């Protein structure tokens, strides 16, 4: 059985993305992820991304390196990297949700820490908040 891991990161888009750009970006990601057996979730809000990618360790490390070198991302921060016994998003080549003011408040675990310059990260608290947000999204979608 292959070594499975997930990496959760946040980053900021280098520009405001239109719906068309987001949809094109997602279509490309999903095709590539299916070929490489990568699953995960991408949340987007006000030019901020939070993403979980899961799959075989070597492939995920390679994908994360490519993402971190992509000029469409800035201020990338890896929040979580850890081994997993099973995938949290096994049937999602890349689940996606664009968050806006009308749906943010209803998502358990949502915080504006990505947009708030005054927010401080305590790594343990941040990791737990990220987990709550991602699994809440999965549960309620």
Short mmCIF file of C-alpha atoms in Angstrom, two decimals:
data_model
loop_
_atom_site.label_atom_id
_atom_site.label_comp_id
_atom_site.label_asym_id
_atom_site.label_seq_id
_atom_site.Cartn_x
_atom_site.Cartn_y
_atom_site.Cartn_z
CA UNK A 1 0.00 0.00 0.00
CA UNK A 2 1.47 3.41 -0.96
CA UNK A 3 2.40 6.03 1.62
CA UNK A 4 -0.48 8.51 1.66
CA UNK A 5 -0.10 12.08 2.87
CA UNK A 6 -1.99 15.30 2.70
CA UNK A 7 -0.68 18.83 2.54
CA UNK A 8 -2.84 21.80 3.42
CA UNK A 9 -1.64 25.23 2.40
CA UNK A 10 -2.91 28.74 1.99
CA UNK A 11 -1.84 31.30 -0.57
CA UNK A 12 -3.01 34.43 -2.28
CA UNK A 13 -3.79 34.89 -5.94
CA UNK A 14 -1.50 37.32 -7.71
CA UNK A 15 -4.63 38.86 -9.28
CA UNK A 16 -8.41 38.83 -8.98
CA UNK A 17 -9.72 35.75 -10.79
CA UNK A 18 -12.88 35.86 -12.88
CA UNK A 19 -15.38 33.00 -12.85
CA UNK A 20 -14.14 31.98 -16.29
CA UNK A 21 -10.51 31.90 -15.12
CA UNK A 22 -11.45 29.90 -12.01
CA UNK A 23 -13.47 27.39 -14.03
CA UNK A 24 -10.67 26.93 -16.57
CA UNK A 25 -8.12 26.55 -13.79
CA UNK A 26 -10.30 23.93 -12.07
CA UNK A 27 -10.91 21.94 -15.25
CA UNK A 28 -7.15 21.70 -15.83
CA UNK A 29 -6.44 20.76 -12.20
CA UNK A 30 -9.13 18.09 -12.16
CA UNK A 31 -7.84 16.44 -15.37
CA UNK A 32 -4.27 16.36 -14.04
CA UNK A 33 -5.36 15.14 -10.62
CA UNK A 34 -7.36 12.25 -12.07
CA UNK A 35 -4.32 11.06 -14.03
CA UNK A 36 -2.08 11.25 -10.93
CA UNK A 37 -4.70 9.94 -8.46
CA UNK A 38 -4.70 13.15 -6.42
CA UNK A 39 -7.77 14.18 -4.48
CA UNK A 40 -8.59 17.21 -2.41
CA UNK A 41 -10.44 20.42 -1.87
CA UNK A 42 -9.88 24.04 -2.88
CA UNK A 43 -11.57 27.00 -1.19
CA UNK A 44 -11.30 30.49 -2.66
CA UNK A 45 -12.29 33.77 -1.07
CA UNK A 46 -11.22 37.32 -1.87
CA UNK A 47 -8.06 36.20 -3.72
CA UNK A 48 -7.12 33.81 -0.90
CA UNK A 49 -6.84 30.06 -1.43
CA UNK A 50 -6.81 27.25 1.07
CA UNK A 51 -6.26 23.83 -0.40
CA UNK A 52 -5.79 20.26 0.72
CA UNK A 53 -4.12 17.83 -1.66
CA UNK A 54 -3.90 14.15 -0.82
CA UNK A 55 -2.29 11.17 -2.46
CA UNK A 56 0.98 9.27 -2.68
CA UNK A 57 3.79 11.00 -0.81
CA UNK A 58 6.20 11.49 -3.74
CA UNK A 59 3.49 12.77 -6.06
CA UNK A 60 2.10 15.20 -3.46
CA UNK A 61 5.58 16.57 -2.72
CA UNK A 62 6.16 17.08 -6.45
CA UNK A 63 2.78 18.79 -6.94
CA UNK A 64 3.31 21.03 -3.92
CA UNK A 65 6.70 22.10 -5.27
CA UNK A 66 5.11 22.99 -8.63
CA UNK A 67 2.33 24.94 -6.91
CA UNK A 68 4.83 26.84 -4.75
CA UNK A 69 6.71 27.91 -7.91
CA UNK A 70 3.55 28.96 -9.76
CA UNK A 71 3.57 32.76 -10.23
CA UNK A 72 -0.22 32.83 -9.82
CA UNK A 73 0.32 32.23 -6.07
CA UNK A 74 1.97 34.52 -3.54
CA UNK A 75 2.62 34.36 0.21
CA UNK A 76 2.20 30.58 0.27
CA UNK A 77 2.21 28.97 3.72
CA UNK A 78 2.16 25.23 4.33
CA UNK A 79 -0.19 24.66 7.26
CA UNK A 80 -0.26 20.88 7.55
CA UNK A 81 1.76 18.01 6.14
CA UNK A 82 1.16 14.61 7.63
CA UNK A 83 0.66 10.96 6.77
CA UNK A 84 -2.92 9.76 6.44
CA UNK A 85 -4.37 6.27 6.62
CA UNK A 86 -7.16 7.07 4.17
CA UNK A 87 -8.26 9.96 1.99
CA UNK A 88 -10.70 12.52 3.36
CA UNK A 89 -11.91 13.37 -0.18
CA UNK A 90 -11.62 10.04 -2.02
CA UNK A 91 -14.03 10.83 -4.85
CA UNK A 92 -13.08 14.48 -5.40
CA UNK A 93 -10.40 15.10 -8.03
CA UNK A 94 -10.68 18.63 -6.64
CA UNK A 95 -13.70 19.76 -4.70
CA UNK A 96 -14.19 23.51 -4.96
CA UNK A 97 -16.14 26.28 -3.33
CA UNK A 98 -15.90 30.00 -3.84
CA UNK A 99 -16.77 31.62 -0.55
CA UNK A 100 -18.45 35.00 -0.41
CA UNK A 101 -20.00 37.11 2.31
CA UNK A 102 -23.37 35.38 1.93
CA UNK A 103 -22.06 31.88 2.71
CA UNK A 104 -19.00 32.42 4.94
CA UNK A 105 -20.94 32.82 8.17
CA UNK A 106 -22.74 29.50 7.72
CA UNK A 107 -19.54 27.43 7.48
CA UNK A 108 -18.42 25.96 10.80
CA UNK A 109 -14.77 26.77 11.43
CA UNK A 110 -14.61 29.69 9.00
CA UNK A 111 -12.40 32.56 10.07
CA UNK A 112 -11.21 35.66 8.25
CA UNK A 113 -7.60 34.99 9.28
CA UNK A 114 -6.51 34.90 5.63
CA UNK A 115 -7.73 38.45 5.00
CA UNK A 116 -7.12 39.95 8.42
CA UNK A 117 -3.64 41.48 8.77
CA UNK A 118 -4.03 41.55 12.55
CA UNK A 119 -4.61 37.79 12.82
CA UNK A 120 -1.84 35.84 14.50
CA UNK A 121 -1.11 32.18 13.91
CA UNK A 122 -0.60 29.86 16.82
CA UNK A 123 0.35 26.75 14.89
CA UNK A 124 -1.69 24.30 16.98
CA UNK A 125 -4.77 26.51 16.92
CA UNK A 126 -4.33 27.21 13.22
CA UNK A 127 -4.04 23.53 12.32
CA UNK A 128 -7.14 22.68 14.32
CA UNK A 129 -9.09 25.57 12.77
CA UNK A 130 -8.08 24.48 9.30
CA UNK A 131 -9.16 20.91 10.01
CA UNK A 132 -12.54 22.08 11.32
CA UNK A 133 -13.08 24.25 8.27
CA UNK A 134 -12.17 21.55 5.75
CA UNK A 135 -14.15 18.77 7.38
CA UNK A 136 -17.13 21.04 7.99
CA UNK A 137 -17.11 21.89 4.30
CA UNK A 138 -16.95 18.20 3.38
CA UNK A 139 -19.76 17.28 5.78
CA UNK A 140 -22.12 20.05 4.70
CA UNK A 141 -21.55 19.85 0.94
#
